[in-house]
Tab-separated table of N, CA and C in Angstrom:
chain	number	residue	atom	x	y	z
A	956	MET	N	0.826	-1.185	0.000
A	956	MET	CA	0.000	0.000	0.000
A	956	MET	C	0.871	1.249	0.000
A	957	ASP	N	1.928	1.257	0.820
A	957	ASP	CA	2.810	2.423	0.880
A	957	ASP	C	3.428	2.704	-0.482
A	958	GLU	N	3.834	1.645	-1.197
A	958	GLU	CA	4.431	1.813	-2.524
A	958	GLU	C	3.400	2.392	-3.493
A	959	LEU	N	2.161	1.930	-3.427
A	959	LEU	CA	1.108	2.436	-4.292
A	959	LEU	C	0.899	3.922	-4.046
A	960	LEU	N	0.821	4.320	-2.780
A	960	LEU	CA	0.624	5.726	-2.450
A	960	LEU	C	1.846	6.556	-2.827
A	961	ARG	N	3.053	6.018	-2.606
A	961	ARG	CA	4.275	6.756	-2.890
A	961	ARG	C	4.398	7.077	-4.374
A	962	THR	N	3.946	6.181	-5.233
A	962	THR	CA	4.103	6.362	-6.675
A	962	THR	C	2.828	6.858	-7.353
A	963	ALA	N	1.842	7.263	-6.589
A	963	ALA	CA	0.537	7.622	-7.156
A	963	ALA	C	0.609	8.749	-8.173
A	964	ASN	N	1.523	9.691	-8.043
A	964	ASN	CA	1.568	10.821	-8.965
A	964	ASN	C	2.685	10.729	-9.995
A	965	GLU	N	3.401	9.620	-10.059
A	965	GLU	CA	4.452	9.473	-11.053
A	965	GLU	C	3.852	9.486	-12.450
A	966	GLY	N	4.533	10.127	-13.361
A	966	GLY	CA	4.095	10.119	-14.755
A	966	GLY	C	2.942	11.039	-15.051
A	967	GLN	N	2.716	12.037	-14.206
A	967	GLN	CA	1.594	12.942	-14.415
A	967	GLN	C	1.623	13.585	-15.789
A	968	ASN	N	2.799	13.853	-16.331
A	968	ASN	CA	2.909	14.530	-17.612
A	968	ASN	C	3.168	13.573	-18.775
A	969	SER	N	2.937	12.277	-18.546
A	969	SER	CA	3.166	11.307	-19.609
A	969	SER	C	2.048	11.385	-20.638
A	970	PRO	N	2.276	10.844	-21.849
A	970	PRO	CA	1.237	10.885	-22.881
A	970	PRO	C	-0.039	10.200	-22.401
A	971	SER	N	-1.144	10.640	-22.928
A	971	SER	CA	-2.442	10.086	-22.542
A	971	SER	C	-2.526	8.614	-22.919
A	972	ARG	N	-3.040	7.814	-22.009
A	972	ARG	CA	-3.235	6.380	-22.240
A	972	ARG	C	-4.612	6.010	-21.722
A	973	ASP	N	-5.141	4.880	-22.235
A	973	ASP	CA	-6.406	4.390	-21.698
A	973	ASP	C	-6.208	4.043	-20.234
A	974	SER	N	-7.211	4.333	-19.438
A	974	SER	CA	-7.104	3.985	-18.024
A	974	SER	C	-7.867	2.697	-17.761
A	975	SER	N	-7.423	1.972	-16.739
A	975	SER	CA	-8.152	0.778	-16.326
A	975	SER	C	-9.177	1.202	-15.284
A	976	ARG	N	-10.197	0.384	-15.090
A	976	ARG	CA	-11.276	0.686	-14.142
A	976	ARG	C	-11.126	-0.188	-12.913
A	977	GLU	N	-10.921	0.453	-11.771
A	977	GLU	CA	-10.744	-0.244	-10.505
A	977	GLU	C	-11.871	0.184	-9.569
A	978	SER	N	-12.739	-0.735	-9.193
A	978	SER	CA	-13.800	-0.412	-8.234
A	978	SER	C	-13.319	-0.704	-6.828
A	979	LEU	N	-13.586	0.229	-5.935
A	979	LEU	CA	-13.283	0.052	-4.518
A	979	LEU	C	-14.545	-0.463	-3.848
A	980	ALA	N	-14.460	-1.604	-3.196
A	980	ALA	CA	-15.615	-2.198	-2.531
A	980	ALA	C	-15.248	-2.504	-1.093
A	981	GLY	N	-16.191	-2.354	-0.206
A	981	GLY	CA	-15.953	-2.641	1.203
A	981	GLY	C	-16.859	-1.801	2.078
A	982	PRO	N	-16.697	-1.928	3.393
A	982	PRO	CA	-17.579	-1.242	4.322
A	982	PRO	C	-17.197	0.225	4.548
A	983	THR	N	-18.157	0.994	4.906
A	983	THR	CA	-18.096	2.392	5.367
A	983	THR	C	-16.966	3.235	4.805
A	984	GLN	N	-16.242	3.916	5.664
A	984	GLN	CA	-15.346	4.989	5.242
A	984	GLN	C	-14.026	4.533	4.632
A	985	GLU	N	-13.657	3.305	4.761
A	985	GLU	CA	-12.338	2.880	4.303
A	985	GLU	C	-12.138	3.114	2.808
A	986	LYS	N	-13.155	2.877	1.982
A	986	LYS	CA	-13.025	3.064	0.534
A	986	LYS	C	-12.780	4.521	0.191
A	987	SER	N	-13.572	5.396	0.752
A	987	SER	CA	-13.439	6.826	0.464
A	987	SER	C	-12.115	7.372	0.970
A	988	SER	N	-11.663	6.900	2.120
A	988	SER	CA	-10.358	7.330	2.652
A	988	SER	C	-9.241	6.916	1.706
A	989	LEU	N	-9.296	5.689	1.194
A	989	LEU	CA	-8.280	5.212	0.266
A	989	LEU	C	-8.305	6.030	-1.018
A	990	LEU	N	-9.483	6.290	-1.558
A	990	LEU	CA	-9.589	7.105	-2.772
A	990	LEU	C	-8.917	8.454	-2.548
A	991	ASN	N	-9.218	9.106	-1.451
A	991	ASN	CA	-8.626	10.414	-1.156
A	991	ASN	C	-7.102	10.317	-1.061
A	992	GLN	N	-6.588	9.268	-0.433
A	992	GLN	CA	-5.137	9.097	-0.319
A	992	GLN	C	-4.492	8.877	-1.687
A	993	LEU	N	-5.120	8.062	-2.523
A	993	LEU	CA	-4.569	7.794	-3.854
A	993	LEU	C	-4.556	9.051	-4.721
A	994	LEU	N	-5.581	9.894	-4.568
A	994	LEU	CA	-5.670	11.113	-5.362
A	994	LEU	C	-4.794	12.230	-4.808
A	995	GLY	N	-4.501	12.161	-3.511
A	995	GLY	CA	-3.699	13.207	-2.882
A	995	GLY	C	-4.508	14.422	-2.478
A	996	HIS	N	-5.823	14.310	-2.496
A	996	HIS	CA	-6.694	15.393	-2.024
A	996	HIS	C	-8.061	14.814	-1.641
A	997	ASP	N	-8.826	15.592	-0.893
A	997	ASP	CA	-10.141	15.138	-0.444
A	997	ASP	C	-11.157	15.273	-1.568
A	998	ARG	N	-11.506	14.162	-2.178
A	998	ARG	CA	-12.516	14.125	-3.236
A	998	ARG	C	-13.822	13.550	-2.700
A	999	ALA	N	-13.713	12.506	-1.886
A	999	ALA	CA	-14.896	11.835	-1.338
A	999	ALA	C	-15.106	12.261	0.108
A	1000	ILE	N	-16.348	12.378	0.503
A	1000	ILE	CA	-16.681	12.677	1.901
A	1000	ILE	C	-16.407	11.427	2.721
A	1001	VAL	N	-15.700	11.590	3.829
A	1001	VAL	CA	-15.385	10.477	4.721
A	1001	VAL	C	-16.134	10.698	6.020
A	1002	SER	N	-16.897	9.688	6.430
A	1002	SER	CA	-17.681	9.767	7.657
A	1002	SER	C	-17.833	8.374	8.231
A	1003	ALA	N	-17.957	8.301	9.548
A	1003	ALA	CA	-18.214	7.016	10.203
A	1003	ALA	C	-19.677	6.611	10.036
A	1004	ILE	N	-20.491	7.489	9.500
A	1004	ILE	CA	-21.911	7.207	9.300
A	1004	ILE	C	-22.076	6.354	8.050
A	1005	PRO	N	-22.599	5.125	8.177
A	1005	PRO	CA	-22.810	4.276	6.998
A	1005	PRO	C	-23.757	4.946	6.009
A	1006	GLY	N	-23.471	4.781	4.722
A	1006	GLY	CA	-24.361	5.316	3.694
A	1006	GLY	C	-23.996	6.703	3.215
A	1007	THR	N	-22.812	7.209	3.577
A	1007	THR	CA	-22.410	8.543	3.128
A	1007	THR	C	-22.244	8.579	1.613
A	1008	THR	N	-21.591	7.567	1.038
A	1008	THR	CA	-21.424	7.495	-0.420
A	1008	THR	C	-22.686	6.872	-0.996
A	1009	ARG	N	-23.420	7.666	-1.750
A	1009	ARG	CA	-24.669	7.179	-2.325
A	1009	ARG	C	-24.615	7.071	-3.834
A	1010	ASP	N	-23.591	7.621	-4.427
A	1010	ASP	CA	-23.405	7.535	-5.861
A	1010	ASP	C	-21.954	7.144	-6.098
A	1011	THR	N	-21.645	6.620	-7.259
A	1011	THR	CA	-20.260	6.286	-7.532
A	1011	THR	C	-19.478	7.576	-7.752
A	1012	ILE	N	-18.240	7.582	-7.268
A	1012	ILE	CA	-17.337	8.714	-7.462
A	1012	ILE	C	-16.162	8.180	-8.263
A	1013	GLU	N	-15.935	8.737	-9.454
A	1013	GLU	CA	-14.872	8.261	-10.329
A	1013	GLU	C	-13.822	9.343	-10.511
A	1014	GLU	N	-12.575	8.960	-10.277
A	1014	GLU	CA	-11.445	9.867	-10.451
A	1014	GLU	C	-10.249	9.067	-10.954
A	1015	THR	N	-9.365	9.727	-11.674
A	1015	THR	CA	-8.179	9.079	-12.209
A	1015	THR	C	-6.941	9.519	-11.447
A	1016	ALA	N	-6.113	8.545	-11.089
A	1016	ALA	CA	-4.808	8.802	-10.472
A	1016	ALA	C	-3.751	8.192	-11.381
A	1017	ASN	N	-2.574	8.789	-11.388
A	1017	ASN	CA	-1.463	8.237	-12.156
A	1017	ASN	C	-0.656	7.324	-11.254
A	1018	ILE	N	-0.575	6.071	-11.637
A	1018	ILE	CA	0.205	5.080	-10.903
A	1018	ILE	C	1.362	4.669	-11.806
A	1019	ARG	N	2.546	5.099	-11.438
A	1019	ARG	CA	3.757	4.818	-12.235
A	1019	ARG	C	3.572	5.203	-13.691
A	1020	GLY	N	2.944	6.341	-13.918
A	1020	GLY	CA	2.778	6.852	-15.271
A	1020	GLY	C	1.567	6.340	-16.012
A	1021	LEU	N	0.826	5.440	-15.410
A	1021	LEU	CA	-0.368	4.904	-16.061
A	1021	LEU	C	-1.611	5.444	-15.367
A	1022	PRO	N	-2.567	5.937	-16.147
A	1022	PRO	CA	-3.797	6.421	-15.532
A	1022	PRO	C	-4.650	5.246	-15.042
A	1023	VAL	N	-5.084	5.337	-13.804
A	1023	VAL	CA	-5.949	4.311	-13.223
A	1023	VAL	C	-7.205	5.018	-12.739
A	1024	ARG	N	-8.357	4.581	-13.240
A	1024	ARG	CA	-9.644	5.180	-12.870
A	1024	ARG	C	-10.189	4.421	-11.669
A	1025	PHE	N	-10.205	5.088	-10.504
A	1025	PHE	CA	-10.728	4.486	-9.282
A	1025	PHE	C	-12.191	4.903	-9.116
A	1026	ILE	N	-13.003	3.951	-8.720
A	1026	ILE	CA	-14.425	4.201	-8.537
A	1026	ILE	C	-14.793	3.860	-7.103
A	1027	ASP	N	-15.134	4.889	-6.333
A	1027	ASP	CA	-15.596	4.697	-4.960
A	1027	ASP	C	-17.082	4.380	-5.049
A	1028	THR	N	-17.499	3.338	-4.356
A	1028	THR	CA	-18.880	2.879	-4.462
A	1028	THR	C	-19.575	2.888	-3.106
A	1029	ALA	N	-20.882	2.909	-3.146
A	1029	ALA	CA	-21.676	2.772	-1.919
A	1029	ALA	C	-21.502	1.361	-1.375
A	1030	GLY	N	-21.623	1.209	-0.067
A	1030	GLY	CA	-21.524	-0.110	0.549
A	1030	GLY	C	-22.662	-1.018	0.101
A	1031	LEU	N	-22.359	-2.297	-0.065
A	1031	LEU	CA	-23.366	-3.266	-0.495
A	1031	LEU	C	-24.120	-3.785	0.723
A	1032	ARG	N	-25.344	-3.406	0.833
A	1032	ARG	CA	-26.212	-3.831	1.936
A	1032	ARG	C	-27.646	-3.523	1.539
A	1033	GLU	N	-28.556	-3.735	2.441
A	1033	GLU	CA	-29.953	-3.363	2.215
A	1033	GLU	C	-30.073	-1.852	2.352
A	1034	GLY	N	-30.635	-1.199	1.334
A	1034	GLY	CA	-30.823	0.246	1.384
A	1034	GLY	C	-31.905	0.633	2.369
A	1035	ARG	N	-31.688	1.760	3.044
A	1035	ARG	CA	-32.672	2.246	4.024
A	1035	ARG	C	-33.718	3.141	3.388
A	1036	ASP	N	-33.448	3.629	2.176
A	1036	ASP	CA	-34.421	4.446	1.461
A	1036	ASP	C	-34.152	4.301	-0.028
A	1037	GLU	N	-34.978	4.910	-0.861
A	1037	GLU	CA	-34.841	4.685	-2.301
A	1037	GLU	C	-33.564	5.294	-2.871
A	1038	ILE	N	-33.056	6.358	-2.287
A	1038	ILE	CA	-31.812	6.953	-2.776
A	1038	ILE	C	-30.634	6.030	-2.476
A	1039	GLU	N	-30.561	5.523	-1.254
A	1039	GLU	CA	-29.483	4.604	-0.903
A	1039	GLU	C	-29.585	3.319	-1.730
A	1040	THR	N	-30.796	2.830	-1.951
A	1040	THR	CA	-31.004	1.628	-2.758
A	1040	THR	C	-30.494	1.839	-4.184
A	1041	GLU	N	-30.734	3.017	-4.751
A	1041	GLU	CA	-30.231	3.325	-6.096
A	1041	GLU	C	-28.706	3.380	-6.093
A	1042	GLY	N	-28.100	3.956	-5.069
A	1042	GLY	CA	-26.642	3.988	-4.959
A	1042	GLY	C	-26.051	2.590	-4.899
A	1043	ILE	N	-26.692	1.697	-4.181
A	1043	ILE	CA	-26.233	0.309	-4.078
A	1043	ILE	C	-26.378	-0.405	-5.422
A	1044	ARG	N	-27.459	-0.128	-6.144
A	1044	ARG	CA	-27.636	-0.704	-7.486
A	1044	ARG	C	-26.502	-0.240	-8.401
A	1045	ARG	N	-26.165	1.039	-8.325
A	1045	ARG	CA	-25.079	1.577	-9.153
A	1045	ARG	C	-23.728	0.993	-8.746
A	1046	SER	N	-23.554	0.717	-7.462
A	1046	SER	CA	-22.321	0.081	-7.001
A	1046	SER	C	-22.170	-1.293	-7.632
A	1047	ARG	N	-23.234	-2.064	-7.606
A	1047	ARG	CA	-23.185	-3.403	-8.204
A	1047	ARG	C	-22.902	-3.319	-9.705
A	1048	GLN	N	-23.484	-2.339	-10.368
A	1048	GLN	CA	-23.243	-2.136	-11.795
A	1048	GLN	C	-21.763	-1.788	-12.029
A	1049	SER	N	-21.204	-0.943	-11.183
A	1049	SER	CA	-19.794	-0.578	-11.295
A	1049	SER	C	-18.896	-1.793	-11.084
A	1050	LEU	N	-19.229	-2.624	-10.104
A	1050	LEU	CA	-18.451	-3.829	-9.836
A	1050	LEU	C	-18.507	-4.792	-11.017
A	1051	ASP	N	-19.657	-4.864	-11.680
A	1051	ASP	CA	-19.796	-5.739	-12.851
A	1051	ASP	C	-18.915	-5.284	-14.009
A	1052	ARG	N	-18.687	-3.968	-14.139
A	1052	ARG	CA	-17.903	-3.426	-15.250
A	1052	ARG	C	-16.423	-3.262	-14.922
A	1053	ALA	N	-16.053	-3.432	-13.677
A	1053	ALA	CA	-14.668	-3.182	-13.260
A	1053	ALA	C	-13.716	-4.228	-13.810
A	1054	GLU	N	-12.511	-3.784	-14.110
A	1054	GLU	CA	-11.456	-4.715	-14.498
A	1054	GLU	C	-10.823	-5.324	-13.256
A	1055	PHE	N	-10.771	-4.558	-12.193
A	1055	PHE	CA	-10.247	-5.013	-10.907
A	1055	PHE	C	-11.169	-4.515	-9.819
A	1056	ILE	N	-11.342	-5.324	-8.785
A	1056	ILE	CA	-12.108	-4.910	-7.617
A	1056	ILE	C	-11.154	-4.931	-6.434
A	1057	LEU	N	-10.982	-3.789	-5.820
A	1057	LEU	CA	-10.144	-3.697	-4.630
A	1057	LEU	C	-11.053	-3.779	-3.412
A	1058	GLN	N	-11.007	-4.903	-2.716
A	1058	GLN	CA	-11.789	-5.074	-1.495
A	1058	GLN	C	-11.035	-4.377	-0.372
A	1059	VAL	N	-11.682	-3.434	0.300
A	1059	VAL	CA	-11.045	-2.621	1.324
A	1059	VAL	C	-11.693	-2.919	2.676
A	1060	PHE	N	-10.861	-3.374	3.623
A	1060	PHE	CA	-11.339	-3.695	4.970
A	1060	PHE	C	-10.407	-3.092	5.999
A	1061	ASP	N	-10.895	-2.940	7.203
A	1061	ASP	CA	-10.086	-2.466	8.323
A	1061	ASP	C	-9.363	-3.670	8.915
A	1062	SER	N	-8.045	-3.738	8.716
A	1062	SER	CA	-7.290	-4.916	9.162
A	1062	SER	C	-7.135	-4.985	10.677
A	1063	SER	N	-7.497	-3.913	11.374
A	1063	SER	CA	-7.402	-3.950	12.838
A	1063	SER	C	-8.629	-4.610	13.472
A	1064	GLU	N	-9.622	-4.921	12.647
A	1064	GLU	CA	-10.853	-5.556	13.111
A	1064	GLU	C	-11.029	-6.911	12.444
A	1065	PRO	N	-11.646	-7.886	13.140
A	1065	PRO	CA	-11.933	-9.171	12.481
A	1065	PRO	C	-13.021	-8.979	11.411
A	1066	LEU	N	-13.021	-9.867	10.412
A	1066	LEU	CA	-14.052	-9.795	9.382
A	1066	LEU	C	-15.424	-10.026	10.003
A	1067	THR	N	-16.383	-9.238	9.563
A	1067	THR	CA	-17.757	-9.364	10.054
A	1067	THR	C	-18.578	-10.154	9.033
A	1068	GLU	N	-19.801	-10.424	9.376
A	1068	GLU	CA	-20.716	-11.095	8.440
A	1068	GLU	C	-20.899	-10.238	7.187
A	1069	ALA	N	-20.990	-8.911	7.358
A	1069	ALA	CA	-21.125	-8.006	6.210
A	1069	ALA	C	-19.884	-8.077	5.321
A	1070	ASP	N	-18.695	-8.175	5.931
A	1070	ASP	CA	-17.456	-8.305	5.161
A	1070	ASP	C	-17.470	-9.586	4.342
A	1071	GLU	N	-17.911	-10.674	4.957
A	1071	GLU	CA	-17.994	-11.952	4.246
A	1071	GLU	C	-18.956	-11.846	3.064
A	1072	THR	N	-20.028	-11.075	3.211
A	1072	THR	CA	-20.981	-10.869	2.126
A	1072	THR	C	-20.304	-10.164	0.956
A	1073	TYR	N	-19.505	-9.123	1.252
A	1073	TYR	CA	-18.750	-8.443	0.189
A	1073	TYR	C	-17.882	-9.438	-0.564
A	1074	LEU	N	-17.140	-10.233	0.177
A	1074	LEU	CA	-16.229	-11.195	-0.437
A	1074	LEU	C	-16.988	-12.211	-1.288
A	1075	ASP	N	-18.106	-12.715	-0.766
A	1075	ASP	CA	-18.907	-13.689	-1.506
A	1075	ASP	C	-19.472	-13.088	-2.793
A	1076	GLU	N	-19.938	-11.858	-2.707
A	1076	GLU	CA	-20.564	-11.233	-3.870
A	1076	GLU	C	-19.565	-11.038	-5.006
A	1077	CYS	N	-18.337	-10.764	-4.683
A	1077	CYS	CA	-17.327	-10.516	-5.720
A	1077	CYS	C	-16.539	-11.766	-6.086
A	1078	ALA	N	-16.680	-12.841	-5.328
A	1078	ALA	CA	-15.878	-14.047	-5.558
A	1078	ALA	C	-16.122	-14.648	-6.933
A	1079	GLY	N	-17.338	-14.624	-7.411
A	1079	GLY	CA	-17.654	-15.216	-8.703
A	1079	GLY	C	-17.541	-14.242	-9.845
A	1080	GLN	N	-17.009	-13.060	-9.584
A	1080	GLN	CA	-16.907	-12.011	-10.595
A	1080	GLN	C	-16.047	-12.475	-11.760
A	1081	GLU	N	-16.590	-12.360	-12.957
A	1081	GLU	CA	-15.807	-12.674	-14.152
A	1081	GLU	C	-14.740	-11.607	-14.301
A	1082	THR	N	-13.530	-12.026	-14.630
A	1082	THR	CA	-12.460	-11.052	-14.794
A	1082	THR	C	-12.436	-10.557	-16.230
A	1083	HIS	N	-12.060	-9.311	-16.381
A	1083	HIS	CA	-11.971	-8.696	-17.696
A	1083	HIS	C	-10.539	-8.250	-17.911
A	1084	SER	N	-10.070	-8.367	-19.115
A	1084	SER	CA	-8.764	-7.810	-19.429
A	1084	SER	C	-8.878	-7.049	-20.737
A	1085	ARG	N	-8.031	-6.036	-20.859
A	1085	ARG	CA	-8.097	-5.210	-22.058
A	1085	ARG	C	-6.667	-4.871	-22.460
A	1086	LEU	N	-6.375	-5.010	-23.706
A	1086	LEU	CA	-5.084	-4.598	-24.250
A	1086	LEU	C	-5.317	-3.380	-25.122
A	1087	SER	N	-4.452	-2.407	-24.997
A	1087	SER	CA	-4.580	-1.193	-25.788
A	1087	SER	C	-3.369	-1.070	-26.708
A	1088	GLN	N	-3.607	-0.758	-27.957
A	1088	GLN	CA	-2.509	-0.536	-28.886
A	1088	GLN	C	-2.517	0.922	-29.290
A	1089	ASN	N	-1.371	1.554	-29.203
A	1089	ASN	CA	-1.242	2.962	-29.602
A	1089	ASN	C	-0.316	3.087	-30.780
């Protein structure tokens, strides 16, 4: 993780390249905190209150000169209202289109039943790969 953060801005002035799509999945604030760290600025609202991210947030960071499109998603659970339910639907749609899914958990805590649900939901995810020719 430290290496990823350390090199996040390398190659900022490199020629434009297609970016890969990386969805961040996991509970509460950890995803948004990681997105902000990778970008080097506060893009996503971070709160201990579940359900803060209700829509996908997409931003590109340069990782060793390659653009990587990170997508912060709403937590996967039962929605408490129609807006949160729509955010969760969009999260699942983002996960279906992602080339990589980064499962983000708090390593200082044991996995919960909700964490296991995240892992199960993404376990059968078909992987996608894309080659770009310039």
